[in-house]
């Protein structure tokens, strides 16, 4: 199974500042056959189900604001929120969708 | 819009069985793989099962095989999860989630239900 490790476990950022969350996979999640990286990010606000933000490492989901971006390659990935808004307070999870069993990171709690 | 509504959760004793359901609407259910994902109280997300769009293929993490069975009824737009031999560590909110790929299995979850809480306790 692919092990996912996020850092930090929690993060405090001021409004309008940049937030960066890291995710490391235990093996590559890149498919050379289609040049795609199978890494997704989710946002989970308190008391709510997760919401998909990004897939293929950097492709935003439907309706996701462009302040959310994803980057990285190989086994190291980053979720960046360019200018933190109050509504971005949440737990963020990375997930590999390269192969089943699909696995998640432990989550990063983002606070203001 | 896509709606996924889980039901069937509750309190159950260790060793007993429980069946969860997920009613889907707002998309062509029979053309997407579906997943179950769970979250223990205060913990992270854990993938539980996938079933292909046509119901012919299922897959589970090794630690669940033999206890959980996922199924679907495309005529009723319904996804199910039969859980047997429940353990205290199965206590979690169980979410059904839609796969992000049309007629395939992308392994990413683009829509989620609100979840149903399963508590395993004596």
Coordinates of N, CA and C in Angstrom, one line a residue:
Chain A
X1 N 0.8 -1.2 0.0 CA 0.0 0.0 0.0 C 0.9 1.3 0.0
X2 N 0.4 2.3 -0.7 CA 1.1 3.6 -0.7 C 0.8 4.3 0.6
X3 N 1.9 4.7 1.3 CA 1.7 5.5 2.5 C 1.8 6.9 2.2
X4 N 0.9 7.7 2.8 CA 0.8 9.1 2.6 C 1.2 9.9 3.9
X5 N 2.1 10.8 3.8 CA 2.5 11.5 5.0 C 2.4 13.0 4.7
X6 N 1.6 13.7 5.5 CA 1.4 15.1 5.4 C 2.2 15.9 6.4
X7 N 2.6 17.1 6.1 CA 3.2 18.0 7.1 C 2.8 19.5 6.7
X8 N 2.7 20.3 7.8 CA 2.7 19.9 9.2 C 1.3 19.3 9.5
X9 N 1.2 18.9 10.8 CA -0.1 18.4 11.3 C -1.1 19.5 11.5
X10 N -0.6 20.7 11.8 CA -1.5 21.8 12.0 C -0.7 23.1 11.6
X11 N -1.4 24.1 11.2 CA -0.8 25.3 10.6 C -1.7 26.5 11.0
X12 N -1.1 27.6 11.4 CA -1.8 28.8 11.6 C -1.2 29.9 10.7
X13 N -2.1 30.5 10.0 CA -1.8 31.5 9.0 C -2.7 32.7 9.1
X14 N -2.2 33.9 8.9 CA -3.0 35.1 8.9 C -3.8 35.3 7.7
X15 N -4.9 36.0 7.9 CA -5.8 36.3 6.7 C -5.0 37.0 5.6
X16 N -5.1 36.6 4.4 CA -4.5 37.2 3.3 C -3.1 36.7 3.0
X17 N -2.6 35.9 3.9 CA -1.2 35.3 3.8 C -1.3 34.0 3.0
X18 N -0.1 33.4 2.6 CA -0.1 32.2 1.9 C 0.0 31.0 2.9
X19 N -0.7 30.0 2.5 CA -0.6 28.7 3.3 C -0.1 27.6 2.4
X20 N 0.8 26.8 3.0 CA 1.4 25.7 2.2 C 1.3 24.4 3.0
X21 N 0.8 23.4 2.4 CA 0.7 22.1 3.1 C 1.4 21.1 2.2
X22 N 2.2 20.2 2.8 CA 3.0 19.2 2.1 C 2.4 17.8 2.2
X23 N 2.7 17.0 1.2 CA 2.3 15.6 1.2 C 3.4 14.8 0.5
X24 N 3.7 13.7 1.2 CA 4.8 12.9 0.6 C 4.2 11.5 0.4
X25 N 4.4 10.9 -0.7 CA 4.0 9.5 -1.0 C 5.1 8.5 -0.9
X26 N 4.9 7.3 -0.5 CA 5.9 6.3 -0.3 C 6.5 5.7 -1.6
X27 N 5.7 6.0 -2.7 CA 6.2 5.6 -4.0 C 5.6 6.6 -5.0
X28 N 6.2 6.6 -6.2 CA 5.7 7.5 -7.2 C 4.2 7.2 -7.6
X29 N 3.5 8.3 -7.8 CA 2.1 8.1 -8.2 C 1.9 8.7 -9.6
X30 N 3.0 8.7 -10.4 CA 3.0 9.2 -11.8 C 2.8 8.0 -12.8
X31 N 1.9 8.2 -13.7 CA 1.7 7.2 -14.8 C 2.4 7.8 -16.0
X32 N 3.4 7.2 -16.5 CA 4.1 7.7 -17.6 C 3.3 7.5 -18.9
X33 N 2.4 6.5 -18.9 CA 1.6 6.2 -20.1 C 0.7 7.3 -20.5
X34 N 0.2 8.1 -19.5 CA -0.6 9.3 -19.8 C -0.1 10.6 -19.3
X35 N 1.1 10.5 -18.7 CA 1.7 11.7 -18.1 C 0.9 12.4 -17.0
X36 N 0.2 11.6 -16.3 CA -0.6 12.1 -15.2 C -0.1 11.7 -13.8
X37 N -0.3 12.6 -12.9 CA 0.1 12.3 -11.5 C -1.2 12.2 -10.7
X38 N -1.3 11.0 -10.0 CA -2.6 10.7 -9.4 C -2.6 11.0 -7.9
X39 N -2.7 12.3 -7.7 CA -2.7 12.9 -6.3 C -3.8 13.9 -6.2
X40 N -4.7 13.7 -5.2 CA -5.8 14.6 -5.0 C -5.7 15.3 -3.7
X41 N -6.4 16.4 -3.6 CA -6.5 17.2 -2.3 C -8.0 17.4 -2.0
X42 N -8.3 17.3 -0.7 CA -9.7 17.5 -0.2 C -9.6 18.5 0.9
X43 N -10.7 19.3 1.0 CA -10.9 20.2 2.1 C -12.1 19.7 2.9
X44 N -12.0 19.6 4.2 CA -13.1 19.2 5.1 C -13.3 20.2 6.2
X45 N -14.4 20.9 6.1 CA -14.8 21.9 7.1 C -15.5 21.2 8.3
X46 N -15.4 21.8 9.5 CA -16.0 21.1 10.7 C -17.4 20.7 10.4
X47 N -17.7 19.4 10.7 CA -19.1 18.9 10.6 C -19.6 18.6 9.2
X48 N -18.7 18.7 8.3 CA -19.0 18.5 6.9 C -18.3 17.4 6.2
X49 N -18.8 16.8 5.1 CA -18.0 15.8 4.4 C -16.8 16.5 3.7
X50 N -15.9 15.7 3.3 CA -14.8 16.3 2.4 C -15.3 16.9 1.1
X51 N -14.6 17.8 0.6 CA -14.9 18.4 -0.8 C -13.6 18.3 -1.6
X52 N -13.7 17.7 -2.8 CA -12.5 17.6 -3.6 C -12.1 19.0 -4.1
X53 N -10.8 19.3 -3.9 CA -10.2 20.6 -4.4 C -9.5 20.4 -5.7
X54 N -8.6 19.4 -5.7 CA -7.7 19.1 -6.8 C -7.6 17.6 -7.1
X55 N -7.3 17.3 -8.3 CA -7.0 15.9 -8.7 C -5.9 16.0 -9.8
X56 N -5.3 14.9 -10.1 CA -4.1 14.9 -11.0 C -3.1 15.9 -10.5
X57 N -3.0 16.1 -9.2 CA -2.0 16.9 -8.5 C -2.3 18.4 -8.6
X58 N -2.8 18.9 -9.8 CA -2.9 20.3 -10.0 C -4.2 20.8 -10.7
X59 N -5.1 19.8 -11.0 CA -6.3 20.2 -11.7 C -7.4 20.5 -10.7
X60 N -7.9 21.7 -10.8 CA -9.0 22.1 -9.8 C -10.3 21.5 -10.1
X61 N -11.0 21.1 -9.0 CA -12.3 20.6 -9.2 C -13.3 21.7 -9.6
X62 N -14.5 21.3 -9.8 CA -15.6 22.2 -10.3 C -15.9 23.2 -9.2
X63 N -15.8 24.5 -9.5 CA -16.1 25.6 -8.6 C -15.1 25.9 -7.6
X64 N -13.9 25.3 -7.7 CA -12.8 25.6 -6.7 C -12.1 26.9 -7.0
X65 N -12.0 27.8 -6.1 CA -11.4 29.1 -6.4 C -9.9 28.9 -6.8
X66 N -9.5 29.9 -7.6 CA -8.1 29.7 -8.2 C -7.0 30.1 -7.1
X67 N -7.4 30.5 -5.9 CA -6.4 30.7 -4.9 C -5.8 29.3 -4.4
X68 N -6.5 28.2 -4.7 CA -6.1 26.9 -4.4 C -5.3 26.4 -5.6
X69 N -4.0 25.9 -5.3 CA -3.2 25.4 -6.4 C -2.4 24.2 -5.9
X70 N -2.1 23.3 -6.8 CA -1.3 22.1 -6.4 C -0.1 22.0 -7.3
X71 N 1.0 21.5 -6.7 CA 2.2 21.3 -7.4 C 3.0 20.1 -6.9
X72 N 4.0 19.8 -7.6 CA 4.9 18.7 -7.1 C 5.0 17.6 -8.2
X73 N 5.9 16.7 -7.9 CA 6.1 15.6 -8.8 C 6.8 14.5 -8.0
X74 N 6.8 13.3 -8.6 CA 7.5 12.2 -8.0 C 6.8 11.8 -6.7
X75 N 7.3 12.1 -5.6 CA 6.7 11.7 -4.3 C 6.5 12.9 -3.4
X76 N 6.7 14.1 -3.9 CA 6.6 15.3 -3.0 C 5.6 16.3 -3.6
X77 N 4.6 16.6 -2.9 CA 3.5 17.5 -3.4 C 3.2 18.6 -2.4
X78 N 2.6 19.6 -3.0 CA 2.2 20.8 -2.2 C 0.9 21.3 -2.6
X79 N 0.1 21.7 -1.6 CA -1.2 22.4 -1.7 C -0.9 23.8 -1.2
X80 N -1.2 24.8 -2.1 CA -0.9 26.2 -1.7 C -2.3 27.0 -1.8
X81 N -2.5 27.7 -0.7 CA -3.6 28.7 -0.7 C -3.0 30.0 -0.8
X82 N -3.2 30.8 -1.9 CA -2.4 31.9 -2.1 C -2.7 33.1 -1.2
X83 N -3.9 33.3 -0.9 CA -4.3 34.4 0.0 C -5.4 33.9 0.9
X84 N -5.1 33.5 2.1 CA -6.0 32.8 3.0 C -7.3 33.7 3.3
X85 N -8.4 33.0 3.2 CA -9.7 33.6 3.5 C -10.3 32.9 4.8
X86 N -11.2 33.6 5.5 CA -11.7 33.0 6.7 C -12.4 31.7 6.5
X87 N -13.0 31.5 5.3 CA -13.7 30.3 5.0 C -12.8 29.1 4.6
X88 N -11.5 29.4 4.6 CA -10.6 28.3 4.3 C -10.2 27.5 5.5
X89 N -10.6 27.9 6.7 CA -10.4 27.1 7.9 C -11.0 25.8 7.8
X90 N -10.1 24.7 7.9 CA -10.6 23.4 7.6 C -9.4 22.4 7.8
X91 N -9.7 21.1 7.7 CA -8.7 20.1 7.6 C -8.5 19.7 6.1
X92 N -7.2 19.6 5.7 CA -6.9 19.3 4.3 C -6.3 17.9 4.3
X93 N -6.8 17.1 3.3 CA -6.3 15.8 3.2 C -5.7 15.6 1.8
X94 N -4.6 14.9 1.7 CA -4.1 14.5 0.4 C -4.5 13.0 0.2
X95 N -4.6 12.5 -1.0 CA -5.0 11.2 -1.3 C -4.3 10.7 -2.6
X96 N -3.8 9.5 -2.7 CA -3.3 9.0 -3.9 C -4.4 8.2 -4.6
X97 N -4.7 8.6 -5.9 CA -5.6 7.8 -6.7 C -4.9 7.0 -7.8
X98 N -3.7 6.7 -7.5 CA -2.9 5.9 -8.4 C -3.3 4.4 -8.5
X99 N -3.5 3.9 -7.3 CA -3.9 2.4 -7.3 C -4.6 2.1 -6.0
X100 N -5.5 1.2 -6.1 CA -6.2 0.7 -4.9 C -5.3 -0.2 -4.1
X101 N -5.3 -0.2 -2.8 CA -6.2 0.6 -1.9 C -5.8 2.0 -1.9
X102 N -6.8 2.9 -2.2 CA -6.6 4.3 -2.2 C -6.3 4.8 -0.7
X103 N -5.3 5.6 -0.6 CA -4.9 6.0 0.8 C -4.8 7.5 0.9
X104 N -5.0 7.9 2.2 CA -5.0 9.3 2.5 C -3.9 9.7 3.4
X105 N -3.5 10.9 3.4 CA -2.6 11.4 4.5 C -3.4 11.6 5.8
X106 N -2.7 11.9 6.8 CA -3.4 12.0 8.1 C -4.2 13.3 8.3
X107 N -4.0 14.2 7.4 CA -4.8 15.5 7.5 C -3.9 16.6 8.1
X108 N -4.2 17.8 7.7 CA -3.5 19.0 8.2 C -4.6 20.0 8.6
X109 N -4.6 20.4 9.8 CA -5.6 21.4 10.3 C -5.1 22.8 10.1
X110 N -5.8 23.6 9.3 CA -5.5 24.9 9.0 C -6.3 25.9 9.8
X111 N -5.7 26.8 10.6 CA -6.4 27.7 11.4 C -5.9 29.2 11.1
X112 N -6.7 30.1 11.5 CA -6.3 31.5 11.3 C -5.8 32.1 12.7
Chain B
X1 N -28.2 18.8 -9.4 CA -26.9 18.6 -8.8 C -26.8 17.3 -8.2
X2 N -25.6 16.8 -8.0 CA -25.4 15.5 -7.5 C -25.8 15.5 -6.0
X3 N -26.6 14.4 -5.7 CA -26.9 14.2 -4.3 C -26.7 12.8 -3.9
X4 N -26.1 12.6 -2.7 CA -25.8 11.3 -2.2 C -26.3 11.3 -0.8
X5 N -27.2 10.4 -0.4 CA -27.8 10.4 0.9 C -27.6 9.0 1.5
X6 N -26.8 8.9 2.6 CA -26.6 7.7 3.2 C -27.6 7.4 4.3
X7 N -27.9 6.2 4.6 CA -28.8 5.8 5.7 C -28.3 4.4 6.2
X8 N -28.9 4.1 7.4 CA -28.7 2.7 7.9 C -27.7 2.7 9.1
X9 N -27.1 3.8 9.4 CA -26.2 3.8 10.6 C -26.9 3.6 11.9
X10 N -26.2 3.4 12.9 CA -26.7 3.3 14.3 C -25.8 2.6 15.2
X11 N -26.3 2.2 16.4 CA -25.5 1.6 17.4 C -25.7 0.0 17.2
X12 N -24.6 -0.7 17.2 CA -24.7 -2.1 17.0 C -23.6 -2.8 17.9
X13 N -23.9 -4.0 18.4 CA -23.0 -4.7 19.3 C -21.9 -5.3 18.5
X14 N -20.7 -5.5 19.1 CA -19.6 -6.2 18.4 C -20.0 -7.6 17.9
X15 N -19.6 -7.9 16.7 CA -19.9 -9.2 16.1 C -21.2 -9.2 15.3
X16 N -22.0 -8.2 15.4 CA -23.3 -8.1 14.7 C -23.0 -7.6 13.3
X17 N -24.1 -7.5 12.5 CA -24.1 -7.0 11.1 C -24.9 -5.8 11.0
X18 N -24.6 -5.0 9.9 CA -25.3 -3.8 9.6 C -25.2 -3.5 8.1
X19 N -26.3 -3.0 7.6 CA -26.3 -2.7 6.1 C -26.5 -1.2 5.9
X20 N -25.6 -0.6 5.2 CA -25.7 0.8 4.9 C -26.2 1.0 3.5
X21 N -27.0 2.1 3.2 CA -27.4 2.4 1.9 C -27.1 3.8 1.5
X22 N -27.0 4.0 0.2 CA -26.7 5.4 -0.3 C -27.6 5.6 -1.5
X23 N -28.5 6.6 -1.4 CA -29.4 6.9 -2.5 C -28.8 8.0 -3.3
X24 N -28.6 7.8 -4.6 CA -27.9 8.7 -5.5 C -28.9 9.4 -6.4
X25 N -28.7 10.7 -6.8 CA -29.5 11.4 -7.7 C -28.7 12.5 -8.3
X26 N -29.2 13.1 -9.4 CA -28.5 14.2 -10.1 C -27.5 13.9 -11.0
X27 N -27.2 12.6 -11.3 CA -26.3 12.1 -12.3 C -26.7 10.7 -12.8
X28 N -26.1 10.3 -13.8 CA -26.4 9.0 -14.4 C -25.6 7.9 -13.6
X29 N -26.3 7.4 -12.6 CA -25.6 6.5 -11.6 C -24.9 5.4 -12.2
X30 N -25.5 4.8 -13.2 CA -24.9 3.5 -13.8 C -23.7 3.7 -14.6
X31 N -23.2 5.0 -14.7 CA -22.0 5.3 -15.5 C -20.8 5.6 -14.6
X32 N -20.9 5.5 -13.3 CA -19.8 5.9 -12.4 C -19.5 4.8 -11.4
X33 N -18.3 4.5 -11.2 CA -17.9 3.7 -10.0 C -18.3 4.5 -8.8
X34 N -18.5 3.7 -7.7 CA -18.9 4.3 -6.4 C -18.0 3.8 -5.3
X35 N -17.8 4.6 -4.3 CA -16.9 4.2 -3.2 C -17.6 4.4 -1.8
X36 N -17.0 3.7 -0.8 CA -17.3 4.0 0.5 C -16.0 4.4 1.2
X37 N -16.1 5.5 2.0 CA -14.9 6.0 2.7 C -15.4 6.2 4.2
X38 N -14.6 5.9 5.1 CA -15.0 6.1 6.5 C -14.0 7.0 7.3
X39 N -14.6 7.5 8.4 CA -13.8 8.4 9.2 C -14.1 8.2 10.7
X40 N -13.2 7.6 11.4 CA -13.4 7.4 12.8 C -13.4 8.7 13.5
X41 N -14.1 8.8 14.7 CA -14.2 10.1 15.4 C -12.8 10.7 15.6
X42 N -12.7 12.0 15.1 CA -11.4 12.7 15.3 C -10.2 12.2 14.6
X43 N -10.5 11.3 13.6 CA -9.4 10.7 12.8 C -9.4 11.1 11.4
X44 N -8.5 10.5 10.6 CA -8.5 10.8 9.2 C -9.4 9.9 8.4
X45 N -9.3 10.1 7.1 CA -10.2 9.4 6.1 C -9.6 8.0 5.8
X46 N -10.4 7.0 5.6 CA -10.0 5.7 5.3 C -10.9 5.1 4.2
X47 N -10.3 4.7 3.1 CA -11.1 4.1 2.0 C -11.5 2.7 2.3
X48 N -12.8 2.4 2.0 CA -13.3 1.1 2.5 C -13.6 0.2 1.3
X49 N -14.2 0.7 0.2 CA -14.6 -0.2 -0.9 C -14.8 0.6 -2.2
X50 N -14.7 -0.1 -3.3 CA -15.1 0.5 -4.6 C -15.9 -0.6 -5.3
X51 N -16.9 -0.1 -6.1 CA -17.6 -1.0 -7.0 C -17.7 -0.3 -8.4
X52 N -17.4 -1.1 -9.4 CA -17.4 -0.5 -10.8 C -18.8 -0.1 -11.2
X53 N -18.9 0.7 -12.2 CA -20.2 1.3 -12.7 C -21.2 0.2 -13.0
X54 N -20.8 -0.9 -13.4 CA -21.7 -2.0 -13.8 C -21.9 -3.0 -12.7
X55 N -21.2 -2.9 -11.6 CA -21.3 -3.8 -10.4 C -20.5 -5.1 -10.6
X56 N -19.8 -5.2 -11.6 CA -19.1 -6.5 -11.9 C -17.8 -6.6 -11.1
X57 N -17.2 -5.5 -10.7 CA -15.9 -5.5 -10.1 C -16.0 -4.8 -8.7
X58 N -15.4 -5.4 -7.7 CA -15.3 -4.8 -6.4 C -13.9 -4.9 -5.9
X59 N -13.6 -4.1 -5.0 CA -12.2 -4.2 -4.4 C -12.3 -3.5 -3.0
X60 N -11.5 -4.1 -2.1 CA -11.5 -3.7 -0.7 C -10.0 -3.7 -0.2
X61 N -9.7 -2.9 0.8 CA -8.4 -3.0 1.4 C -8.3 -4.3 2.1
X62 N -7.1 -4.8 2.2 CA -6.9 -6.1 2.8 C -7.5 -6.4 4.1
X63 N -7.4 -5.3 5.0 CA -7.9 -5.5 6.4 C -9.4 -5.7 6.5
X64 N -10.1 -5.4 5.4 CA -11.6 -5.5 5.4 C -12.1 -6.7 4.7
X65 N -11.3 -7.3 3.8 CA -11.8 -8.4 3.0 C -12.4 -9.5 3.8
X66 N -13.6 -9.9 3.3 CA -14.3 -11.0 3.9 C -15.4 -10.5 4.9
X67 N -15.2 -9.3 5.4 CA -16.2 -8.8 6.4 C -17.2 -7.8 5.7
X68 N -16.7 -7.0 4.8 CA -17.6 -6.0 4.1 C -17.8 -6.4 2.7
X69 N -19.1 -6.1 2.2 CA -19.4 -6.4 0.8 C -20.2 -5.2 0.3
X70 N -19.7 -4.6 -0.8 CA -20.3 -3.5 -1.5 C -21.1 -4.1 -2.7
X71 N -22.3 -3.4 -2.9 CA -23.1 -3.8 -4.0 C -23.9 -2.6 -4.5
X72 N -24.5 -2.7 -5.6 CA -25.3 -1.6 -6.2 C -26.4 -2.1 -7.0
X73 N -27.5 -1.3 -7.0 CA -28.7 -1.6 -7.9 C -28.8 -0.4 -8.8
X74 N -28.4 -0.5 -10.0 CA -28.5 0.6 -11.0 C -29.9 0.9 -11.4
X75 N -30.8 0.0 -11.2 CA -32.2 0.3 -11.5 C -32.9 1.2 -10.5
X76 N -32.2 1.2 -9.3 CA -32.8 2.0 -8.2 C -31.8 3.1 -7.7
X77 N -30.7 3.3 -8.4 CA -29.7 4.3 -8.1 C -29.3 4.2 -6.6
X78 N -29.0 3.0 -6.2 CA -28.7 2.7 -4.8 C -27.4 2.0 -4.7
X79 N -26.6 2.4 -3.7 CA -25.3 1.8 -3.4 C -25.5 1.2 -1.9
X80 N -24.9 0.0 -1.7 CA -25.1 -0.6 -0.4 C -23.7 -1.1 0.2
X81 N -23.7 -1.2 1.5 CA -22.5 -1.7 2.1 C -23.0 -2.7 3.2
X82 N -22.7 -4.0 3.0 CA -23.1 -5.0 4.1 C -21.9 -5.2 4.9
X83 N -22.0 -4.9 6.2 CA -20.9 -5.1 7.2 C -21.2 -6.2 8.1
X84 N -20.3 -7.1 8.2 CA -20.5 -8.3 9.1 C -19.4 -8.3 10.2
X85 N -19.6 -9.0 11.2 CA -18.6 -9.2 12.3 C -18.0 -7.9 12.7
X86 N -18.9 -6.9 13.0 CA -18.4 -5.6 13.3 C -17.6 -5.5 14.6
X87 N -16.6 -4.7 14.6 CA -15.7 -4.5 15.7 C -15.7 -3.1 16.2
X88 N -15.3 -2.9 17.4 CA -15.3 -1.5 18.0 C -14.5 -0.6 17.1
X89 N -13.5 -1.0 16.5 CA -12.6 -0.2 15.6 C -13.3 0.2 14.3
X90 N -14.5 -0.4 14.0 CA -15.2 0.0 12.8 C -16.1 1.2 13.0
X91 N -16.1 1.7 14.3 CA -16.9 2.9 14.6 C -16.4 4.0 13.8
X92 N -17.3 4.7 13.1 CA -16.9 5.7 12.2 C -18.1 6.3 11.5
X93 N -17.9 7.5 10.9 CA -18.9 8.0 9.9 C -18.5 7.4 8.6
X94 N -19.5 6.8 7.9 CA -19.3 6.2 6.6 C -19.9 7.1 5.5
X95 N -19.1 7.4 4.6 CA -19.5 8.3 3.5 C -19.6 7.4 2.2
X96 N -20.6 7.7 1.4 CA -20.5 7.2 0.0 C -20.0 8.3 -0.8
X97 N -19.2 8.0 -1.8 CA -18.6 9.0 -2.7 C -18.6 8.5 -4.1
X98 N -18.8 9.5 -5.0 CA -18.8 9.2 -6.4 C -17.4 9.3 -7.0
X99 N -17.1 8.4 -7.9 CA -15.8 8.4 -8.5 C -15.8 9.5 -9.6
X100 N -14.6 10.1 -9.8 CA -14.5 11.2 -10.7 C -14.5 10.9 -12.2
X101 N -14.4 9.6 -12.5 CA -14.3 9.3 -13.9 C -15.5 8.6 -14.5
X102 N -15.9 9.0 -15.7 CA -17.0 8.5 -16.4 C -16.6 7.1 -16.9
X103 N -17.4 6.1 -16.6 CA -17.3 4.8 -17.1 C -15.9 4.2 -16.8
X104 N -15.3 4.6 -15.7 CA -14.0 4.1 -15.4 C -13.8 4.1 -13.9
X105 N -12.6 4.0 -13.4 CA -12.3 4.2 -12.0 C -11.1 5.1 -11.8
X106 N -11.4 6.3 -11.5 CA -10.3 7.3 -11.4 C -9.7 7.3 -10.0
X107 N -10.5 6.7 -9.0 CA -10.0 6.7 -7.7 C -10.0 8.0 -6.9
X108 N -10.5 9.0 -7.5 CA -10.7 10.3 -6.8 C -12.2 10.5 -6.6
X109 N -12.6 11.2 -5.6 CA -14.0 11.3 -5.1 C -14.5 12.7 -5.3
X110 N -15.3 12.9 -6.3 CA -15.7 14.3 -6.6 C -17.0 14.7 -6.0
X111 N -17.7 13.8 -5.4 CA -18.9 14.2 -4.7 C -19.1 13.2 -3.5
X112 N -19.5 13.8 -2.4 CA -19.6 13.0 -1.1 C -21.0 13.2 -0.5
X113 N -21.5 12.1 0.1 CA -22.7 12.3 0.9 C -22.4 12.9 2.3
X114 N -23.4 13.1 3.1 CA -23.2 13.7 4.4 C -22.7 12.7 5.4
X115 N -22.8 11.4 5.1 CA -22.3 10.4 6.0 C -23.4 9.9 6.9
X116 N -23.1 8.6 7.4 CA -24.0 8.0 8.4 C -23.1 7.4 9.5
X117 N -23.4 7.6 10.7 CA -22.5 7.2 11.8 C -22.9 5.8 12.3
X118 N -21.8 5.0 12.3 CA -21.9 3.6 12.8 C -21.1 3.5 14.1
X119 N -21.8 3.1 15.2 CA -21.2 3.0 16.5 C -21.2 1.5 16.9
X120 N -20.1 0.9 17.1 CA -20.0 -0.5 17.5 C -19.6 -0.5 19.0
X121 N -20.6 -0.9 19.8 CA -20.3 -0.8 21.2 C -21.2 -1.8 21.9
X122 N -20.7 -2.4 23.0 CA -21.5 -3.4 23.8 C -22.3 -2.6 24.9

